[in-house]
Coordinates of C-alpha atoms in Angstrom, one line a residue:
X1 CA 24.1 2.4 1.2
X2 CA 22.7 -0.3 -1.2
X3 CA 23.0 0.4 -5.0
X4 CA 20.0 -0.8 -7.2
X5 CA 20.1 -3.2 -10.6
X6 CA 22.1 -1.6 -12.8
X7 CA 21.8 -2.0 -16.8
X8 CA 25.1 -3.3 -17.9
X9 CA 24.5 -2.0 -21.4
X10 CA 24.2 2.2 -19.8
X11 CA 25.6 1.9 -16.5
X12 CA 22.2 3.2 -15.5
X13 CA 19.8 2.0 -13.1
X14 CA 17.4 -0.2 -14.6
X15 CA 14.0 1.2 -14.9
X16 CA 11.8 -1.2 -12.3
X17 CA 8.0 -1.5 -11.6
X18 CA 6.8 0.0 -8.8
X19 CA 6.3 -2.0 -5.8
X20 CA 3.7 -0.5 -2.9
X21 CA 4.0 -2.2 0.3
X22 CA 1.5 -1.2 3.0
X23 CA 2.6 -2.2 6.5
X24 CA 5.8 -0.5 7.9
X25 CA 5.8 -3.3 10.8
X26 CA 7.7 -6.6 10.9
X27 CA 6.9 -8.2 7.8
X28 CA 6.8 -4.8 5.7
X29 CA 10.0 -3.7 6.6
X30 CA 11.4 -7.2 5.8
X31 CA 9.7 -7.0 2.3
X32 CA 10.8 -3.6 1.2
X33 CA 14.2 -5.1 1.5
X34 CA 13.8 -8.0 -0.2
X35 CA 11.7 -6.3 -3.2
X36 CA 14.6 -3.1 -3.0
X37 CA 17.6 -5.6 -3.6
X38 CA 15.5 -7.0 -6.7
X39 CA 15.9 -3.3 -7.7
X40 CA 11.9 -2.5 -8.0
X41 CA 11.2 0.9 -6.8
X42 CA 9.5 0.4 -3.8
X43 CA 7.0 2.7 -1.8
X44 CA 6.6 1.5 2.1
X45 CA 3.2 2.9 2.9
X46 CA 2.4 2.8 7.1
X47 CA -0.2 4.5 9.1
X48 CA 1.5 5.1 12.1
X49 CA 3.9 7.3 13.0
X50 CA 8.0 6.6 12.5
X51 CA 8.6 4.2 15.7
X52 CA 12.3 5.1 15.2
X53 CA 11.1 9.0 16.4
X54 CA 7.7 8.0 18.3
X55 CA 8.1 8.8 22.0
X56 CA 5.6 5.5 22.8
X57 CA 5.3 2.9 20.7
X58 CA 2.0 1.9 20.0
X59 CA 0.7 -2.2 19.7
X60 CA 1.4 -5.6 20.7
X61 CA 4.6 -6.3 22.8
X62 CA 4.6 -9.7 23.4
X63 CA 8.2 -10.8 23.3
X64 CA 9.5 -12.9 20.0
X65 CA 11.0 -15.9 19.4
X66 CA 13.0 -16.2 16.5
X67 CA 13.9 -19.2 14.9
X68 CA 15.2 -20.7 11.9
X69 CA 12.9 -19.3 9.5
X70 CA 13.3 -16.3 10.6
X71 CA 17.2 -16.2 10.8
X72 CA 17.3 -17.5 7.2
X73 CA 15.1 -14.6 6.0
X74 CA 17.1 -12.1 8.3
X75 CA 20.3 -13.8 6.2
X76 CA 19.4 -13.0 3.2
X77 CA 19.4 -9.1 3.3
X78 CA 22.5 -9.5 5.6
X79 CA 20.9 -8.3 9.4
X80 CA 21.2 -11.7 10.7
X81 CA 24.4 -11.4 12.6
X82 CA 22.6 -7.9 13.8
X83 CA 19.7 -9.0 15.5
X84 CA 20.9 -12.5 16.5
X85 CA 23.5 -10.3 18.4
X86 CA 20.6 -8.3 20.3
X87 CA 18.8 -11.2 21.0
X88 CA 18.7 -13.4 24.0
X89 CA 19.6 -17.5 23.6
X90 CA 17.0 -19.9 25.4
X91 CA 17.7 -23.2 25.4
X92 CA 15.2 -24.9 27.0
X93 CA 11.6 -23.9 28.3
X94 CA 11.9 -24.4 32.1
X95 CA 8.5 -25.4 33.9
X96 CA 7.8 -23.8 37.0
X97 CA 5.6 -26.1 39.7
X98 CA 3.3 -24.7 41.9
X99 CA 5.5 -25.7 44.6
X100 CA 8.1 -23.8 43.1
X101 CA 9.8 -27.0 41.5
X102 CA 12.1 -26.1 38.4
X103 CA 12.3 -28.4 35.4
X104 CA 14.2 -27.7 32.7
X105 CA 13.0 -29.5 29.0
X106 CA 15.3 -28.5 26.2
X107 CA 14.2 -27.4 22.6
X108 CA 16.4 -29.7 20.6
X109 CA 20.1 -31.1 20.6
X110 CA 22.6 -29.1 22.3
X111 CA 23.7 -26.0 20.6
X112 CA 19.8 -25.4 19.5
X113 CA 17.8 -22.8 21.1
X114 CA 15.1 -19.8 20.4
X115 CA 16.0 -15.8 20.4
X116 CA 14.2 -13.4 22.8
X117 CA 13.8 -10.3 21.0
X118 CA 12.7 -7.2 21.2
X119 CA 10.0 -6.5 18.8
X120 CA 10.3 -2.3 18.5
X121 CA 14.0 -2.5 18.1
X122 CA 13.6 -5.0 15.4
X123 CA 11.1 -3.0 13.8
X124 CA 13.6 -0.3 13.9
X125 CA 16.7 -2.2 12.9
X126 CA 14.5 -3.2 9.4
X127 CA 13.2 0.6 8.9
X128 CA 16.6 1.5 8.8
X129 CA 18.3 -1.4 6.4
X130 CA 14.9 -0.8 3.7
X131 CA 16.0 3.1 3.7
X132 CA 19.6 2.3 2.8
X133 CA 18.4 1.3 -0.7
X134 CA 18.5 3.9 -2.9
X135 CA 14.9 2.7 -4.8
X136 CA 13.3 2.7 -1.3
X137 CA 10.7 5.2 0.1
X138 CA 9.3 5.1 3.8
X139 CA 5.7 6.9 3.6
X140 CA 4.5 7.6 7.6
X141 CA 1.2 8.9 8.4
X142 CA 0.1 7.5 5.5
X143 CA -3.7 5.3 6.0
X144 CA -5.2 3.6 3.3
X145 CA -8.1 5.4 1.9
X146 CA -8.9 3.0 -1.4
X147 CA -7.5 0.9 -3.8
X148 CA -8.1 -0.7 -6.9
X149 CA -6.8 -4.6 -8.2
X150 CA -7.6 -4.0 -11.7
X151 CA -5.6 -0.4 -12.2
X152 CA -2.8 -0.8 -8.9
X153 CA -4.3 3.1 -7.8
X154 CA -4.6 3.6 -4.5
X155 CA -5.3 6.4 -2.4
X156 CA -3.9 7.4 1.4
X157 CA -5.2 9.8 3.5
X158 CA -2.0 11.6 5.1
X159 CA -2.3 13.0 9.3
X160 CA -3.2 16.2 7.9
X161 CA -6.2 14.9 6.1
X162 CA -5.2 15.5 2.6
X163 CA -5.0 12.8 0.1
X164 CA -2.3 11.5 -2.0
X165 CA -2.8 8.9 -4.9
X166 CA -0.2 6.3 -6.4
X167 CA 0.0 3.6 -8.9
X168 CA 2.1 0.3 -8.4
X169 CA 2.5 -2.3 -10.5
X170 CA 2.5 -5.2 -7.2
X171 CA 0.8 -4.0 -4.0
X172 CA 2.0 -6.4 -1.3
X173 CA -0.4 -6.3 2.3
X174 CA 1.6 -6.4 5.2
X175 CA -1.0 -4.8 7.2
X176 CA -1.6 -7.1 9.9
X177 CA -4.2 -9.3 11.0
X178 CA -6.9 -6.5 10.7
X179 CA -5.8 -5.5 6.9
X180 CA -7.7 -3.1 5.0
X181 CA -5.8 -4.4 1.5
X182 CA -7.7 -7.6 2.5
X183 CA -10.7 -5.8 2.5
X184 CA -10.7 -6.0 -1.1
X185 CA -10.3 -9.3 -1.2
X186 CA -13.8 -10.0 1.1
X187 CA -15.5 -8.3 -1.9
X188 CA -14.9 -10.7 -4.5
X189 CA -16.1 -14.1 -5.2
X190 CA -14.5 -17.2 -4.4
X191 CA -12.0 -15.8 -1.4
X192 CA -12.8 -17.8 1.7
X193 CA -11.9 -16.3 4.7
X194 CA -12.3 -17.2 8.1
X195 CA -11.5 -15.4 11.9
X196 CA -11.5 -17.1 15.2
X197 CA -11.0 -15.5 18.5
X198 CA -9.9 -17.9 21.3
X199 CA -11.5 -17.7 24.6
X200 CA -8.1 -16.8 26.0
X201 CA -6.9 -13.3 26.7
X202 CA -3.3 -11.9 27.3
X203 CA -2.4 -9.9 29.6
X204 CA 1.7 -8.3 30.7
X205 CA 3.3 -7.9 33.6
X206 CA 7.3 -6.9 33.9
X207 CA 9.8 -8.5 36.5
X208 CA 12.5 -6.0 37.2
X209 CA 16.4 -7.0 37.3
X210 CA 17.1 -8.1 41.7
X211 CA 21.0 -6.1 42.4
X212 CA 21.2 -5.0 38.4
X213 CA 21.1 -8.9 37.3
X214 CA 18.3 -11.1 35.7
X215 CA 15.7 -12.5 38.8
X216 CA 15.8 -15.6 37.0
X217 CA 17.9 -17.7 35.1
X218 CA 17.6 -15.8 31.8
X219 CA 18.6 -18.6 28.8
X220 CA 15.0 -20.2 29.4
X221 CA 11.6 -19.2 28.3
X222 CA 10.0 -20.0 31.9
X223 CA 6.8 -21.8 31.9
X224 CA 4.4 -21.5 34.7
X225 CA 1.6 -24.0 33.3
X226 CA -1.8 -24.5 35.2
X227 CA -3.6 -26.4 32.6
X228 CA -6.7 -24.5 31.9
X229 CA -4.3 -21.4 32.0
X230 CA -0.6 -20.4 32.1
X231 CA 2.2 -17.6 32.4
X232 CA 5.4 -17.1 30.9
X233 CA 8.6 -15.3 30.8
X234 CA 11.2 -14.4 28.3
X235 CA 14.2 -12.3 28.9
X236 CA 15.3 -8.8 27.5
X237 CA 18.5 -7.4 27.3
X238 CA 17.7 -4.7 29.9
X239 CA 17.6 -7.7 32.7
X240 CA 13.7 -7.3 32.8
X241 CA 11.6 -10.3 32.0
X242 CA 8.0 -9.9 29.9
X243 CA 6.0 -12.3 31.7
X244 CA 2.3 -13.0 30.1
X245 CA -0.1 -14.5 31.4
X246 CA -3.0 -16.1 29.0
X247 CA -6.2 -16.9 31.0
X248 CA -9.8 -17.2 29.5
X249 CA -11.3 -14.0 29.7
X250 CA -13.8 -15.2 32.3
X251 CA -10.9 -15.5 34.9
X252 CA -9.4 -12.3 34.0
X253 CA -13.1 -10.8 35.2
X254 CA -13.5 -12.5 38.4
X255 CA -10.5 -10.7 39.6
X256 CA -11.4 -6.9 40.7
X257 CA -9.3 -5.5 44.0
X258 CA -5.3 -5.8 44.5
X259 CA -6.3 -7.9 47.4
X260 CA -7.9 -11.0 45.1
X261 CA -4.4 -9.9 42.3
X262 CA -2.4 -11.4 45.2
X263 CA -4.5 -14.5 46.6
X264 CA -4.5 -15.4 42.8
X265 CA -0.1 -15.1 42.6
X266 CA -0.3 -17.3 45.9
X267 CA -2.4 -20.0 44.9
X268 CA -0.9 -20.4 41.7
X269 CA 2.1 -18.4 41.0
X270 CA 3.6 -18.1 44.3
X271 CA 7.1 -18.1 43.2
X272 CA 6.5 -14.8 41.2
X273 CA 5.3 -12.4 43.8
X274 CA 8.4 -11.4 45.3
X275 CA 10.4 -11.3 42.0
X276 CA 7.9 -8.9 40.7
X277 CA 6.8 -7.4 44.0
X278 CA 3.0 -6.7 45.2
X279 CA 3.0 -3.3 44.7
X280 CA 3.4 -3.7 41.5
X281 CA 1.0 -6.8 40.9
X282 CA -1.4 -4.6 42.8
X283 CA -0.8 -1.6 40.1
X284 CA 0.1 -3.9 37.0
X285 CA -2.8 -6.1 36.7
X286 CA -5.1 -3.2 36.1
X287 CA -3.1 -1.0 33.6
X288 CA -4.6 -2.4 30.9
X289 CA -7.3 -5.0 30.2
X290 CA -7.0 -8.3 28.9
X291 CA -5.9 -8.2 25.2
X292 CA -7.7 -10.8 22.8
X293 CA -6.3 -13.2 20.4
X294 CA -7.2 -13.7 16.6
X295 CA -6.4 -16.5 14.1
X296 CA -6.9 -15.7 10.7
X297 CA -6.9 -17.8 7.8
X298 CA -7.8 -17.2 4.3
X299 CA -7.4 -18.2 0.7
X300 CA -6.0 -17.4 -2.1
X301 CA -3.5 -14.5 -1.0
X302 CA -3.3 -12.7 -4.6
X303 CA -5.5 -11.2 -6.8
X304 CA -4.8 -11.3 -10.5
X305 CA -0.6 -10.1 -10.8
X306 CA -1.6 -6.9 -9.0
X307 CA -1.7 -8.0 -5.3
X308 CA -0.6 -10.3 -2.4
X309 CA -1.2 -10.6 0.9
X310 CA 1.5 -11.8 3.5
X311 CA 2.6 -11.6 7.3
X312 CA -0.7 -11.7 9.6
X313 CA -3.1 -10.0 6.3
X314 CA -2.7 -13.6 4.9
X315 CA -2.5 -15.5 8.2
X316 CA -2.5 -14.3 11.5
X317 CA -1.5 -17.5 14.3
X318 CA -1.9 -17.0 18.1
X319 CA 1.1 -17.0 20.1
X320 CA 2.0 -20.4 20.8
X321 CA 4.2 -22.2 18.5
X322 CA 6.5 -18.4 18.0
X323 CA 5.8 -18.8 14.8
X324 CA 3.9 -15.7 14.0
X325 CA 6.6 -13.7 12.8
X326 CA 8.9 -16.6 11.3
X327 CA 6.4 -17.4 8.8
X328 CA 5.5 -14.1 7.9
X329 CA 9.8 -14.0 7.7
X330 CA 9.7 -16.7 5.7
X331 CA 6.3 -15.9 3.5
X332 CA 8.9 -13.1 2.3
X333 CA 11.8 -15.6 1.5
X334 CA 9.6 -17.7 -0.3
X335 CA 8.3 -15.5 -2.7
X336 CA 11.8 -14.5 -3.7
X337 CA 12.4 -18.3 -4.2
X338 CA 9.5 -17.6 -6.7
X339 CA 10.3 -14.5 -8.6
X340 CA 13.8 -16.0 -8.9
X341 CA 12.0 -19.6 -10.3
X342 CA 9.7 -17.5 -12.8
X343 CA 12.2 -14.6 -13.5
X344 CA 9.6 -11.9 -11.7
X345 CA 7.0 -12.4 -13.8
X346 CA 3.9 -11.6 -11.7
X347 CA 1.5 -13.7 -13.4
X348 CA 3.2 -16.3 -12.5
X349 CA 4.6 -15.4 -9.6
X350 CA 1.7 -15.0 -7.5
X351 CA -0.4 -17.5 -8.3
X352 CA 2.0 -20.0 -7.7
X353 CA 2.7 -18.6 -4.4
X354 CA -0.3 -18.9 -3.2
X355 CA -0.3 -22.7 -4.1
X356 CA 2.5 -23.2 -2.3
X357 CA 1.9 -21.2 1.1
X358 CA -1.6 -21.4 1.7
X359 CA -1.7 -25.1 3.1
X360 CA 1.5 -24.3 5.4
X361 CA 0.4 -21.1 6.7
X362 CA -3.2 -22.9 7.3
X363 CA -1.0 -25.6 9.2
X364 CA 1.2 -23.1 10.9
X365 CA -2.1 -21.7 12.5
X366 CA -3.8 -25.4 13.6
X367 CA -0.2 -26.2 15.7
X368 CA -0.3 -23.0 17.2
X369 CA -3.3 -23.5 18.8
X370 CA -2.3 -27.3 19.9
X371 CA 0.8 -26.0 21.0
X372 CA -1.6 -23.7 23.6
X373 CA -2.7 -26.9 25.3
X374 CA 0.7 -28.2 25.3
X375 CA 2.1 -25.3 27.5
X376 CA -0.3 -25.2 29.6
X377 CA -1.2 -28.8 30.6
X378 CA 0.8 -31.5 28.5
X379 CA 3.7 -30.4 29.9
X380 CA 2.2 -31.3 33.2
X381 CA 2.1 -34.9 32.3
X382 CA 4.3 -37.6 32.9
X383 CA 3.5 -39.8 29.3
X384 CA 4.3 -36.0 27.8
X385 CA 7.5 -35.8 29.3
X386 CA 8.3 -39.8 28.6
X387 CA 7.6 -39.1 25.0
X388 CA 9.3 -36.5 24.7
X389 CA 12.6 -38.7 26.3
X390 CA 11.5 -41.3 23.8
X391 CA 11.4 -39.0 20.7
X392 CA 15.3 -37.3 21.4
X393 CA 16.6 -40.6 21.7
X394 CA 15.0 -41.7 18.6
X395 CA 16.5 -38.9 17.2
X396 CA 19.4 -39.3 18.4
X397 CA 19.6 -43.0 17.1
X398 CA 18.1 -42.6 13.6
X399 CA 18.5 -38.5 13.2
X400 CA 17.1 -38.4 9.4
X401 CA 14.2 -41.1 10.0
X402 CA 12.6 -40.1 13.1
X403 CA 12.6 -36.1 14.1
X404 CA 10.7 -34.3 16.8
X405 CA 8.1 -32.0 15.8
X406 CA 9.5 -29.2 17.0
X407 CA 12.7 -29.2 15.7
X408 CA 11.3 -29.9 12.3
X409 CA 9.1 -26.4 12.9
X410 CA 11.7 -24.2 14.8
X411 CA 15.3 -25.2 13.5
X412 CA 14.4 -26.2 10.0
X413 CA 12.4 -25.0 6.8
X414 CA 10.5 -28.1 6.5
X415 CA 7.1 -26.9 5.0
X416 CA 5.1 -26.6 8.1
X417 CA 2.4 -28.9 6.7
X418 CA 4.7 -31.6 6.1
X419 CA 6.0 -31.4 9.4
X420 CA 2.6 -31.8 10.6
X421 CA 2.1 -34.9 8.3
X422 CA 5.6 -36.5 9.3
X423 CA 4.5 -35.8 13.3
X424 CA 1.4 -37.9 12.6
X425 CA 3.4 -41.0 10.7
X426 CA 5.9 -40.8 13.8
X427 CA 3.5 -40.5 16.0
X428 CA 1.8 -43.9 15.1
X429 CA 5.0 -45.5 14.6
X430 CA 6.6 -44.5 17.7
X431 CA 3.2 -45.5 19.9
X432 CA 2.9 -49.0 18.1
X433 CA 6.4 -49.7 18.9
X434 CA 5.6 -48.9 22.5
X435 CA 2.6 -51.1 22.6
X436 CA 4.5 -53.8 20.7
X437 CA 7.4 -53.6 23.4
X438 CA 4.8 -53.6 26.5
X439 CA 3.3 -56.6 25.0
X440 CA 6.8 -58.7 24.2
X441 CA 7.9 -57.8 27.7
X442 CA 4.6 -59.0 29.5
X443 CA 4.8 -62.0 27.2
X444 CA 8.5 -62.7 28.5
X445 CA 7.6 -62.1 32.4
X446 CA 4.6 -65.0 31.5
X447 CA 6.9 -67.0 29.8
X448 CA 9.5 -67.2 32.9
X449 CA 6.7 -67.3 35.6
X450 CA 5.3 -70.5 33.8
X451 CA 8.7 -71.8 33.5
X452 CA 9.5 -70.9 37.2
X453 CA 6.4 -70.6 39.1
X454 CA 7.2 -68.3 42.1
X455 CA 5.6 -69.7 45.9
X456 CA 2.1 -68.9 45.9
X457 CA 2.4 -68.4 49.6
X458 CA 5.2 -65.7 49.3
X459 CA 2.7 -63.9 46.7
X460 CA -0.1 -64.1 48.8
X461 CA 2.1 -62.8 52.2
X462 CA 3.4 -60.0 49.7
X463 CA 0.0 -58.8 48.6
X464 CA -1.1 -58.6 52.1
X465 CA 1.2 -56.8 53.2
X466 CA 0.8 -54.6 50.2
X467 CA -2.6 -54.2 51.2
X468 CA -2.4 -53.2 55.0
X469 CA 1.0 -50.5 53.6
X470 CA -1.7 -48.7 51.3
X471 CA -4.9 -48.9 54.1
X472 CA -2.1 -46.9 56.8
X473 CA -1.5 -44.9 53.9
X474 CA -4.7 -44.0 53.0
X475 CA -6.3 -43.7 56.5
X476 CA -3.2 -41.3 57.3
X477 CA -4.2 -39.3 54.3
X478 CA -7.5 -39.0 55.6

């Protein structure tokens, strides 16, 4: 078990504020252990049940990706070499053709890649690491009933219906994207806030292990993209894959009978159907409805020194970019980079957090939604894939001048919103240096054609022939 701060004068634990986080999930968990190894007495506060006793856990199950940001956050309360261990290395997203076609296009250099992971058992895993701390108490059943900025009282309404009141000197939101902390902060001036649901709903489907071993190649997050629309698959350590499949609600609705579940797989997933079998397309598609999709962005994320706001309270990101949970990670290693720069003085601690971590988590949320159309159509196109050829060799040529976007998001901390900056200055560069090279090498061709005019008879033999190949061709086609 962890021991708190100790006062080297008595020997004695020192006497700490109180810090209440609500949210038991992802970024909760994470925090209590963060604000426990400060040596604050901290109170986790969640509404649910214990997950590490529930029977069914209830909520979102898309898979995770964890990256850099993540890992780093993970490192510094020592579970890294834990859940990296439980997780599942992907290298490379792999692009699935209707035809059946695989293509393979790698995340970064070699040795790089993203973690499948299981989102429950990491929720457990960080349950169990904030109750080894001595100064740490896990609250269940627990729902916030009220709370006050000015005075840090709140109130929770336990399963049994009775209430229970506590003051904290920092209450940190981890409630997710639908926070009632945040509440609070919709009442008071000068918050802007703003929620967009994307016309796109998600939807999952499980393909079972084929003779006890993964149906697919499992080090790949699989990539079935149909432009308007797309599927994909990530591996767990059971041999299953979780495939989603994100589809504007519209064309979740025009699908009603098992019949139209499997014209749908043929036309556009056909490789799929007998990995995850019909019988269970038929059955699959209509356990559950579509699931919607919220981005939330808002500003600032404290009030006074009583309250913050992190995770998906402060800035919930659709899928995309699997960033959702590293930068609510990382929104927890930051602000211990800022109680260590102003010595845990709140005052200063939270505003100053805010400053720094509103315009990347605002940034964070615009990629993820680019990245969307990237999946599910850019990496359909052929100038996509030849930039993307152009970019790692650039990296590889000039590796601290010219980086790829999504290394700078997934294997570094680079602030997400001078990622996105630096991806707009490459960008331009890298496109002006390809015009400029189109241009010197038609200006070379005309140079050596004006030098050595070829035989215009030749050319004009060569064009017919041209000609009469594509007419055959076309009136084949036809």
């Amino acid at each position: 078990r962890h021991s708190s701060t100790m006062d080297k004068s008595t020997g004695r634990p020192t006497k700490k504020k109180v810090v209440a986080v609500v949210g038991g999930g992802l970024v909760g968990a994470l925090n209590a252990c963060f604000f426990a190894k400060r040596g604050f007495n901290v109170e986790v506060f969640e509404s649910r049940e214990d997950i590490r006793q529930a029977k069914v856990v209830k909520g979102r199950s898309i898979n995770l990706a964890l990256s850099h940001r993540g890992r780093q956050a993970l490192k510094h309360v020592g579970l890294e070499e834990k859940i990296v261990s439980q997780g599942i290395p992907m290298h490379a997203r792999m692009i699935h053709s209707p035809s059946g076609k695989q293509s393979p296009i790698p995340y970064g250099k070699k040795g790089q890649y993203i973690l499948s992971v299981d989102r429950a058992n990491l929720n457990k895993e960080l349950l169990r690491e904030a109750e080894t701390y001595p100064n740490t108490k896990l609250n269940f059943e627990h729902k916030l009933h009220d709370w006050t900025a000015e005075t840090g009282l709140m109130t929770f309404v336990r399963s049994d219906g009775s209430k229970e009141q506590i003051k904290a000197d920092l209450i940190v939101g981890c409630d997710g994207a639908f926070s009632a902390i945040r509440k609070q902060f919709l009442r008071r001036s000068r918050f802007n806030y703003s929620q967009t649901y994307i016309p796109h709903g998600y939807m999952e489907l499980t393909m079972p292990p084929i003779n006890g071993q993964f149906a697919m190649k499992p080090n790949y997050l699989h990539i079935w993209p149909r432009n308007t629309f797309m599927m994909i698959a990530l591996p767990n350590l059971d041999k299953t894959f979780t495939c989603t499949l994100f589809m504007p609600f519209e064309e979740f609705e025009k699908i009603t009978t098992g019949d139209e579940v499997i014209e749908f797989f043929q036309k556009y997933f056909p490789d799929t159907i007998p990995l995850i079998g019909s019988d269970a397309l038929r059955r699959d598609y209509f356990r559950l409805p579509a699931q919607a999709m919220v981005s939330v962005k808002c500003s600032p994320y404290h009030i006074n020194d009583k309250c913050v706001l992190m995770g998906d309270a402060a800035h919930a990101v659709v899928p995309f970019y699997g960033q959702g949970m590293n930068a609510g990670f990382e929104d927890c290693i930051v602000f211990d980079e800022i109680m260590e720069q102003f010595n845990e003085d709140f005052s200063s601690v939270l505003p100053e957090y805010t400053r720094v971590r509103v315009p990347d988590d605002h940034a964070i949320a615009d990629l993820a939604m680019y990245n969307y159309i990237e999946m599910r159509a850019h990496v359909n196109s052929k100038w996509f894939l030849f930039r993307k050829h152009v970019d790692n060799i650039l990296h590889f040529i000039m590796p601290r001048t010219i980086i790829p976007l999504y290394t700078m998001v997934t294997f570094t901390r680079t602030r997400y919103h001078e990622a996105v900056e630096r991806w707009h200055w490459q960008d331009k560069l890298i496109n002006h240096g390809l015009m400029f090279s189109s241009a010197g090498a038609v200006l070379v061709v005309s140079f050596m054609l004006i030098k050595n005019p070829p035989d215009v008879n030749k050319l004009i033999f060569a064009a017919e022939n041209l000609w009469n190949r594509l007419m055959a061709l076309k009136t084949s086609v036809i």
